[in-house]
Coordinates of C-alpha atoms in Angstrom, one line a residue:
M1 CA 0.3 -26.7 7.2
K2 CA -2.4 -28.5 4.7
K3 CA -5.1 -25.9 5.4
L4 CA -4.9 -21.9 5.6
L5 CA -7.9 -19.4 6.1
V6 CA -7.4 -15.9 4.9
A7 CA -8.9 -13.3 7.4
N8 CA -9.5 -10.7 4.5
R9 CA -11.4 -9.9 1.5
G10 CA -11.0 -8.7 -2.5
E11 CA -7.9 -9.0 -3.9
I12 CA -5.4 -9.9 -1.1
A13 CA -7.5 -12.6 -0.2
I14 CA -7.0 -13.9 -3.6
R15 CA -3.3 -13.1 -4.1
V16 CA -2.9 -15.3 -0.5
M17 CA -4.7 -18.3 -2.1
R18 CA -3.4 -18.3 -5.3
T19 CA 0.5 -19.0 -3.7
A20 CA -1.4 -21.4 -1.0
K21 CA -2.9 -23.5 -3.7
N22 CA 0.3 -23.7 -5.8
M23 CA 2.1 -25.0 -2.6
G24 CA -0.6 -27.6 -2.1
I25 CA -2.4 -26.1 1.1
K26 CA -6.1 -25.8 1.4
T27 CA -7.9 -22.6 1.6
V28 CA -10.7 -21.2 3.7
A29 CA -12.3 -17.6 2.9
V30 CA -14.2 -15.8 5.2
F31 CA -16.9 -13.0 4.5
S32 CA -19.7 -10.9 5.4
E33 CA -23.1 -11.1 4.0
V34 CA -22.8 -8.1 1.2
D35 CA -19.3 -10.2 0.3
R36 CA -21.3 -13.9 -0.4
N37 CA -20.8 -13.7 -4.2
A38 CA -17.5 -12.0 -4.1
P39 CA -14.5 -13.7 -6.3
H40 CA -12.4 -14.7 -3.1
V41 CA -15.3 -16.5 -1.6
K42 CA -15.7 -18.8 -4.7
F43 CA -12.0 -19.2 -5.2
A44 CA -11.4 -20.7 -1.9
D45 CA -12.0 -24.5 -1.1
Q46 CA -14.3 -23.7 1.5
A47 CA -15.9 -20.5 3.0
V48 CA -17.8 -19.2 5.6
C49 CA -20.3 -16.3 6.9
I50 CA -19.1 -14.6 9.8
G51 CA -21.4 -11.9 10.1
P52 CA -23.1 -8.4 8.6
A53 CA -21.2 -6.2 6.3
P54 CA -19.9 -3.8 9.0
S55 CA -16.2 -5.0 9.7
N56 CA -16.8 -4.7 13.3
A57 CA -19.7 -7.3 12.7
S58 CA -17.9 -9.5 10.4
Y59 CA -13.9 -9.0 9.5
L60 CA -12.6 -7.7 12.8
L61 CA -14.4 -10.5 15.3
G62 CA -10.7 -12.1 16.0
Q63 CA -12.7 -14.8 18.1
K64 CA -15.2 -15.5 15.5
I65 CA -12.6 -16.3 13.3
I66 CA -10.8 -18.6 15.7
D67 CA -14.1 -20.5 16.1
V68 CA -14.3 -21.0 12.5
S69 CA -10.9 -22.1 12.3
K70 CA -11.1 -24.9 15.1
A71 CA -14.3 -25.9 13.2
L72 CA -12.2 -26.5 10.3
N73 CA -9.0 -27.8 11.5
V74 CA -7.4 -24.9 10.2
D75 CA -3.3 -24.8 10.6
A76 CA -3.0 -21.2 9.7
I77 CA -4.5 -17.4 9.4
H78 CA -3.2 -15.4 7.0
P79 CA -4.5 -11.6 7.8
G80 CA -3.8 -10.1 4.5
Y81 CA -3.5 -6.1 5.7
G82 CA -5.7 -4.0 7.3
F83 CA -8.6 -5.4 9.7
L84 CA -6.7 -7.8 12.1
S85 CA -3.5 -7.7 10.0
E86 CA -1.6 -5.7 12.7
N87 CA -3.6 -6.5 15.9
A88 CA -1.6 -7.9 18.4
D89 CA -4.5 -9.1 20.8
F90 CA -5.3 -11.5 17.4
A91 CA -2.0 -12.9 17.0
E92 CA -2.0 -13.9 20.8
L93 CA -4.9 -15.0 20.2
C94 CA -4.2 -17.4 17.5
E95 CA -0.9 -18.6 19.4
A96 CA -3.5 -19.6 22.6
H97 CA -5.1 -21.7 20.3
N98 CA -1.9 -23.4 18.5
I99 CA -2.8 -21.9 15.4
I100 CA 0.0 -20.5 13.2
F101 CA -0.4 -16.4 12.4
I102 CA 1.2 -15.8 9.5
G103 CA 2.9 -12.6 10.5
P104 CA 5.5 -11.6 13.3
R105 CA 4.8 -12.3 17.0
S106 CA 2.8 -10.4 19.1
K107 CA 5.1 -8.5 21.1
A108 CA 6.8 -7.1 17.8
I109 CA 3.2 -5.9 16.3
R110 CA 3.0 -4.1 19.7
V111 CA 6.3 -2.9 19.9
M112 CA 6.1 -1.5 16.4
G113 CA 2.4 -0.6 16.4
S114 CA 3.3 2.6 18.8
K115 CA 5.2 4.9 16.8
L116 CA 6.9 6.2 20.2
A117 CA 7.1 2.7 21.5
A118 CA 9.3 2.1 18.1
K119 CA 11.3 4.9 18.1
E120 CA 12.4 3.9 21.4
T121 CA 13.0 0.8 20.6
V122 CA 15.4 1.3 17.5
K123 CA 17.6 3.6 19.4
A124 CA 20.3 1.3 20.6
Y125 CA 20.8 0.8 16.9
N126 CA 21.6 4.5 15.9
I127 CA 19.1 4.4 13.3
P128 CA 18.5 7.8 12.0
M129 CA 15.2 9.9 12.9
V130 CA 13.6 13.2 12.8
P131 CA 14.1 15.7 15.5
G132 CA 11.1 15.2 17.9
T133 CA 9.7 14.2 21.0
D134 CA 10.4 10.9 22.7
E135 CA 7.1 10.3 24.5
A136 CA 3.2 10.9 24.0
I137 CA 1.5 14.1 24.8
T138 CA -1.4 15.6 25.9
D139 CA -0.6 18.5 27.4
I140 CA -1.3 21.1 24.8
S141 CA 0.8 24.2 26.5
E142 CA 3.5 21.7 27.4
A143 CA 3.5 20.3 23.4
Q144 CA 3.4 24.5 22.3
H145 CA 7.0 24.5 24.4
I146 CA 7.9 21.6 23.1
A147 CA 7.4 22.6 19.7
K148 CA 8.9 25.9 20.1
S149 CA 12.2 24.5 21.2
I150 CA 12.4 21.7 17.8
G151 CA 11.0 25.3 15.7
F152 CA 8.8 25.3 13.3
P153 CA 7.0 23.9 10.9
I154 CA 6.5 20.9 13.2
L155 CA 4.3 17.6 12.7
I156 CA 1.7 16.8 15.0
K157 CA 1.2 12.7 15.0
A158 CA -1.2 10.2 16.5
S159 CA 0.9 7.7 18.4
A160 CA -1.1 4.6 17.8
G161 CA -2.3 5.1 14.3
G162 CA -1.5 5.7 10.7
G163 CA -3.4 6.4 7.4
G164 CA -3.1 10.4 8.0
K165 CA -5.4 10.3 10.7
G166 CA -4.6 12.4 13.7
M167 CA -1.7 14.1 11.7
R168 CA -1.5 17.8 11.6
I169 CA 1.1 20.0 10.0
V170 CA 1.5 23.3 11.8
K171 CA 3.3 26.2 9.8
H172 CA 3.1 28.8 12.9
E173 CA 3.0 29.0 16.2
S174 CA -0.2 30.8 16.1
E175 CA -2.3 27.7 14.6
F176 CA -0.7 25.3 17.2
K177 CA -3.7 24.9 19.6
S178 CA -6.5 24.4 17.0
Q179 CA -4.5 22.0 15.1
M180 CA -3.3 20.1 18.1
D181 CA -6.9 20.0 19.6
R182 CA -8.1 18.7 16.0
A183 CA -5.3 15.8 16.0
I184 CA -6.1 14.5 19.5
S185 CA -9.9 14.4 18.5
E186 CA -9.3 12.3 15.7
A187 CA -6.7 10.1 17.1
T188 CA -9.4 9.4 19.8
N189 CA -12.1 9.1 17.1
A190 CA -10.2 6.6 15.0
F191 CA -7.6 4.9 17.3
G192 CA -9.4 5.2 20.9
D193 CA -6.0 6.8 21.9
G194 CA -5.7 10.6 21.9
S195 CA -1.8 10.6 22.6
V196 CA 0.0 12.6 19.9
F197 CA 3.8 13.1 19.8
I198 CA 6.0 16.1 17.7
E199 CA 8.2 16.0 15.1
K200 CA 10.2 18.6 12.7
Y201 CA 8.1 18.9 9.4
V202 CA 10.5 17.7 6.7
A203 CA 9.4 20.0 3.7
S204 CA 10.3 18.1 0.8
P205 CA 10.2 14.4 1.8
R206 CA 10.3 11.4 -0.6
H207 CA 8.3 8.2 0.9
I208 CA 11.2 5.1 0.6
E209 CA 10.1 2.2 2.1
I210 CA 12.4 -1.2 2.6
Q211 CA 10.9 -4.8 2.3
I212 CA 12.6 -7.1 5.1
M213 CA 11.9 -10.8 5.4
A214 CA 13.1 -12.5 8.7
D215 CA 13.1 -16.1 9.9
S216 CA 13.3 -17.9 13.1
H217 CA 16.8 -19.0 12.9
G218 CA 18.4 -15.4 12.8
N219 CA 18.3 -14.4 9.0
V220 CA 17.0 -11.1 8.1
L221 CA 17.3 -9.9 4.8
H222 CA 16.0 -6.3 2.9
L223 CA 14.5 -6.7 -0.5
F224 CA 15.6 -3.5 -1.8
E225 CA 12.9 -0.5 -1.6
R226 CA 10.1 1.1 -2.9
E227 CA 9.2 4.8 -3.7
C228 CA 5.7 5.6 -2.6
S229 CA 5.5 9.6 -2.9
I230 CA 2.8 9.6 -5.1
Q231 CA -0.2 10.0 -2.4
R232 CA -3.4 11.7 -1.4
R233 CA -4.6 12.5 1.5
H234 CA -1.3 11.0 3.3
Q235 CA -2.4 7.4 1.4
K236 CA -0.5 5.9 -1.5
V237 CA -1.6 5.6 -4.8
V238 CA 0.9 5.3 -6.9
E239 CA 4.6 2.5 -6.1
E240 CA 7.3 1.7 -7.7
A241 CA 10.5 -0.2 -7.2
P242 CA 13.4 0.6 -7.3
S243 CA 13.4 4.3 -6.3
S244 CA 15.2 6.7 -9.0
A245 CA 16.2 9.1 -6.5
L246 CA 18.8 5.9 -4.3
T247 CA 22.4 5.5 -4.9
P248 CA 23.7 1.6 -5.0
A249 CA 25.2 3.3 -1.6
L250 CA 22.3 5.2 -0.2
R251 CA 20.6 1.8 -1.3
E252 CA 22.5 -0.4 1.0
E253 CA 22.8 1.9 3.8
M254 CA 18.9 2.3 4.1
G255 CA 18.6 -1.6 3.5
Q256 CA 21.3 -2.3 6.7
A257 CA 19.2 0.2 9.1
A258 CA 16.1 -1.4 7.9
I259 CA 17.7 -5.1 8.6
N260 CA 18.6 -3.7 12.2
V261 CA 14.8 -2.3 12.9
A262 CA 13.6 -5.5 12.4
R263 CA 16.8 -7.0 14.4
S264 CA 15.7 -4.8 17.6
C265 CA 12.1 -6.4 17.8
D266 CA 12.8 -10.1 17.1
Y267 CA 10.8 -9.8 13.9
I268 CA 9.8 -12.7 12.1
G269 CA 7.9 -13.1 8.6
A270 CA 7.5 -10.0 5.9
G271 CA 7.7 -6.3 7.1
T272 CA 8.4 -3.0 5.7
V273 CA 10.6 -0.3 7.2
E274 CA 9.3 3.2 6.4
F275 CA 11.7 6.1 6.3
L276 CA 11.4 9.9 5.0
L277 CA 14.2 10.8 2.6
D278 CA 14.9 14.4 2.3
E279 CA 16.3 16.7 -0.5
N280 CA 19.7 16.2 0.4
L281 CA 19.3 12.4 0.6
N282 CA 19.2 12.6 4.2
F283 CA 16.7 9.7 5.8
Y284 CA 15.0 9.4 8.8
F285 CA 13.2 6.3 10.1
L286 CA 9.3 6.5 10.3
E287 CA 7.6 3.5 11.4
M288 CA 7.5 -0.1 10.9
N289 CA 4.3 -2.0 9.3
T290 CA 4.2 -5.6 10.4
R291 CA 2.8 -7.2 7.4
L292 CA 2.5 -7.5 3.7
Q293 CA 2.0 -4.1 2.4
V294 CA -0.6 -3.6 -0.5
E295 CA 2.4 -2.4 -3.1
H296 CA 4.4 -6.1 -2.1
P297 CA 3.9 -7.0 -5.8
V298 CA 6.8 -4.5 -7.3
T299 CA 9.4 -5.9 -5.0
E300 CA 8.2 -9.5 -6.0
W301 CA 8.8 -8.5 -9.9
I302 CA 12.4 -7.0 -9.3
A303 CA 13.6 -9.3 -6.7
G304 CA 12.1 -12.3 -8.3
V305 CA 10.8 -13.9 -5.4
D306 CA 6.9 -14.5 -4.2
L307 CA 6.6 -13.1 -1.2
V308 CA 3.8 -14.8 0.3
A309 CA 5.2 -18.5 -0.2
L310 CA 8.1 -17.2 2.0
Q311 CA 5.8 -15.5 4.6
I312 CA 4.5 -19.3 4.7
Q313 CA 7.7 -21.0 4.6
V314 CA 9.1 -18.8 7.5
A315 CA 5.8 -19.4 9.5
K316 CA 5.9 -23.3 9.2
G317 CA 9.9 -22.5 10.9
E318 CA 11.5 -23.3 7.8
K319 CA 15.1 -21.6 7.5
L320 CA 14.8 -18.4 4.6
N321 CA 16.4 -20.1 1.2
I322 CA 17.9 -17.4 -0.2
T323 CA 20.8 -15.0 0.9
Q324 CA 21.2 -11.3 1.0
D325 CA 24.1 -12.1 -1.5
Q326 CA 22.1 -13.8 -4.1
L327 CA 19.2 -11.3 -4.4
K328 CA 19.7 -8.7 -7.1
I329 CA 17.3 -5.8 -8.4
N330 CA 16.0 -6.8 -12.2
G331 CA 14.3 -4.1 -14.0
H332 CA 11.6 -2.0 -13.1
A333 CA 8.0 -2.2 -11.9
L334 CA 5.2 0.3 -11.5
E335 CA 2.1 -0.3 -9.4
L336 CA -1.3 1.9 -9.6
R337 CA -3.9 1.1 -7.0
V338 CA -7.2 1.4 -8.6
Y339 CA -9.4 2.9 -6.2
A340 CA -13.2 3.8 -6.6
E341 CA -12.9 7.2 -6.3
D342 CA -13.4 10.3 -8.4
P343 CA -10.0 12.3 -8.7
M344 CA -12.3 15.0 -10.4
N345 CA -14.2 15.5 -6.7
D346 CA -11.1 15.3 -4.3
F347 CA -10.6 11.9 -4.6
L348 CA -14.1 11.0 -2.7
P349 CA -15.4 7.5 -3.2
S350 CA -17.5 6.6 -5.9
V351 CA -20.2 4.0 -5.1
G352 CA -22.2 2.1 -7.8
T353 CA -22.3 -0.7 -9.8
L354 CA -19.5 -2.1 -12.4
D355 CA -21.4 -2.0 -15.5
V356 CA -18.3 -2.7 -17.1
Y357 CA -15.1 -4.3 -15.9
K358 CA -12.3 -5.8 -18.2
L359 CA -8.7 -5.7 -17.4
P360 CA -6.0 -5.4 -19.2
E361 CA -4.0 -8.0 -20.2
G362 CA -0.5 -9.0 -22.0
K363 CA 3.3 -9.7 -21.0
N364 CA 4.5 -7.6 -18.5
I365 CA 1.1 -6.9 -17.3
R366 CA -0.6 -8.1 -13.6
V367 CA -3.5 -7.3 -12.1
D368 CA -4.3 -8.5 -8.8
N369 CA -8.3 -8.1 -8.5
G370 CA -11.0 -8.6 -6.4
F371 CA -14.3 -7.9 -8.3
E372 CA -16.0 -8.7 -11.4
E373 CA -18.4 -7.0 -13.7
G374 CA -21.7 -6.7 -12.3
M375 CA -20.9 -6.0 -8.8
D376 CA -21.9 -3.3 -6.5
I377 CA -19.2 -1.4 -4.8
P378 CA -19.6 -2.0 -0.9
I379 CA -19.8 1.1 1.0
Y380 CA -18.3 -0.8 4.5
Y381 CA -14.3 -1.4 3.0
D382 CA -11.5 0.6 1.7
P383 CA -12.7 1.5 -2.0
M384 CA -9.6 -0.3 -3.8
L385 CA -10.9 -2.6 -6.8
S386 CA -7.7 -3.3 -8.2
K387 CA -4.1 -3.1 -8.3
L388 CA -2.2 -2.6 -11.6
I389 CA 1.3 -3.5 -12.4
T390 CA 3.7 -3.5 -15.0
Y391 CA 7.4 -4.2 -15.3
G392 CA 9.9 -3.6 -17.8
K393 CA 13.9 -3.5 -18.4
T394 CA 13.9 0.4 -17.7
R395 CA 11.8 3.0 -15.7
E396 CA 10.9 4.3 -18.8
E397 CA 9.5 0.9 -20.4
A398 CA 7.6 0.4 -16.9
I399 CA 5.8 3.7 -17.6
E400 CA 4.9 3.2 -20.7
L401 CA 3.4 0.1 -20.4
M402 CA 1.6 1.3 -17.4
I403 CA -0.1 4.0 -19.7
E404 CA -1.3 1.3 -22.2
A405 CA -2.5 -1.0 -19.6
I406 CA -4.9 1.8 -18.1
D407 CA -6.1 2.4 -21.7
N408 CA -6.9 -0.9 -21.8
Y409 CA -8.6 -1.1 -18.4
H410 CA -12.5 -0.6 -19.0
I411 CA -14.7 0.7 -16.2
K412 CA -18.0 1.9 -16.4
G413 CA -20.4 2.9 -13.4
V414 CA -18.1 4.1 -11.1
E415 CA -15.4 6.8 -11.1
T416 CA -11.8 5.3 -10.4
T417 CA -8.1 6.6 -10.3
L418 CA -7.3 4.9 -14.0
P419 CA -6.9 8.7 -15.3
F420 CA -5.2 9.9 -12.4
G421 CA -2.5 7.4 -13.0
R422 CA -2.4 7.9 -16.4
F423 CA -1.7 11.7 -15.7
V424 CA 1.0 10.9 -13.1
C425 CA 2.7 8.8 -15.7
E426 CA 2.4 11.3 -18.6
H427 CA 3.9 14.0 -16.0
D428 CA 7.2 15.4 -16.5
A429 CA 8.0 16.0 -12.6
F430 CA 7.2 11.9 -12.6
R431 CA 8.6 11.0 -15.7
S432 CA 12.2 12.8 -14.4
G433 CA 12.1 11.3 -11.1
T434 CA 12.4 14.9 -9.5
F435 CA 9.1 14.5 -7.4
D436 CA 8.3 14.1 -3.5
T437 CA 5.2 13.5 -1.2
H438 CA 3.9 17.1 -2.2
F439 CA 3.5 15.7 -5.7
V440 CA -0.4 15.8 -5.6
K441 CA -0.7 19.2 -4.0
T442 CA 2.1 21.0 -6.5
H443 CA 1.4 19.3 -9.9
Y444 CA -2.5 18.0 -10.1
A445 CA -5.8 19.8 -10.2
P446 CA -9.0 18.4 -11.5
N447 CA -9.1 21.1 -14.5
L448 CA -5.5 19.8 -15.6
L449 CA -7.0 16.1 -15.6
E450 CA -10.2 17.5 -17.2
K451 CA -8.0 19.4 -19.9
Q452 CA -6.1 15.9 -20.3
Q453 CA -9.1 14.1 -21.3
Q454 CA -10.4 16.9 -23.8
I455 CA -6.9 16.7 -25.7
E456 CA -6.8 12.9 -25.6
A457 CA -10.8 13.0 -26.9
N458 CA -9.7 15.1 -29.7
I459 CA -7.1 13.1 -30.9
A460 CA -9.0 10.2 -30.8
A461 CA -11.9 12.0 -32.7
K462 CA -9.2 13.2 -35.4
L463 CA -8.1 9.8 -36.1
A464 CA -11.0 8.4 -36.3
L465 CA -11.9 10.8 -38.8
K466 CA -8.9 10.3 -41.0
H467 CA -9.2 6.6 -40.7
Y468 CA -13.1 7.2 -41.9
L469 CA -11.8 9.3 -44.9
A470 CA -9.1 7.3 -45.9
E471 CA -11.9 4.5 -46.3
Q472 CA -13.9 6.5 -48.5
N473 CA -10.8 7.1 -50.8
I474 CA -10.2 3.2 -51.3
L475 CA -11.6 2.4 -54.8
R476 CA -13.6 -1.3 -54.1
V477 CA -14.0 -3.4 -57.0
P478 CA -17.2 -5.2 -57.4
D479 CA -17.0 -9.2 -56.8

């Protein structure tokens, strides 16, 4: 493998290119017109514009990306996450043109891309699953009958999608029809597929995911878990590894379950198996993400591996050079997704220019970043600016360093999730480890964040005044 094209943008494009360059592989960036001066374009050895700003006219044009790859003699394509990363048709297109797709085979993507197909596939391995339907449903009266037999509350979920779209919690039977209509409509609009399924709603779940890595020689490893329970709108904001909830025995049990999920679909490459963990530490298979996850850096830090390097090695047909026995958890890592969103206004996207953009630096601080000072935030893509990751020998150390790093991350021009990250890190529920996916709903409100910021501002003002008065009392001896 001599040349790799990254079919993505922003921080993940740079992150993949950095490892590729370290491995002596030339890199190619693709970009939309609005990203012409983006950092990932400058970082690559070559860069090609593939269309206008909207993703469906640029980053989602699989055939155009293939054409660029052929013209530049590209050996492999890394899709990052999002865009074409879980598109089975694109993986097949790469295979058809003898270009290495750095990810699983198209069959595995297709199976795990449907939640219902995934559940059917893993059945033979006795993976624990939440009680629910085994097939897609569009008939509302039939669905209502099934929901009653499962027992309310239930969860309606889109079969073809994720990210909280087409998902509805139904607490009472009287709400069922209206919520079912909304879920089907939303799933149709988002994924072109209105099929949904129903499962029992786990009331106080934690979102635990297991990182796996598999090669083409039959070796499958798990690289421990990540806790991803701090979410807004069913999307993650704060992640950590390892989880404070898991015992060593439970970690091993979930790790083996994740390995079995990978084996069930002949998986190759990096993947993540997601589970729900209830208040009694029972776990249930949720889905498999057939790509590199946004939060992969926390796993890299505690496991001491470069997941992108492993992806590339496996894609080249090499055997994994580590064994399960060699993998050990070392320390604790925490990640905050720094979104251009306003936590004071329901986390709505914050559009503007990065008038000030200074990143924190220091030992055990990592920033995977895709922006520069002076850049505008495009309205066409996910509003994540960067990922702020900290590491410590203990969870407490990683949390304290995260607070310090947040304080040293200076952004002006847009609102971000940095203040929310600080709120989480200082909250007793998070620090004690007694939280679940309802953290935002249970513990967070904009007025609490505003109150916290006022207290911090008052403390800063008092410290400044104290320092000023102390300076005035110093006897200054003339030269």
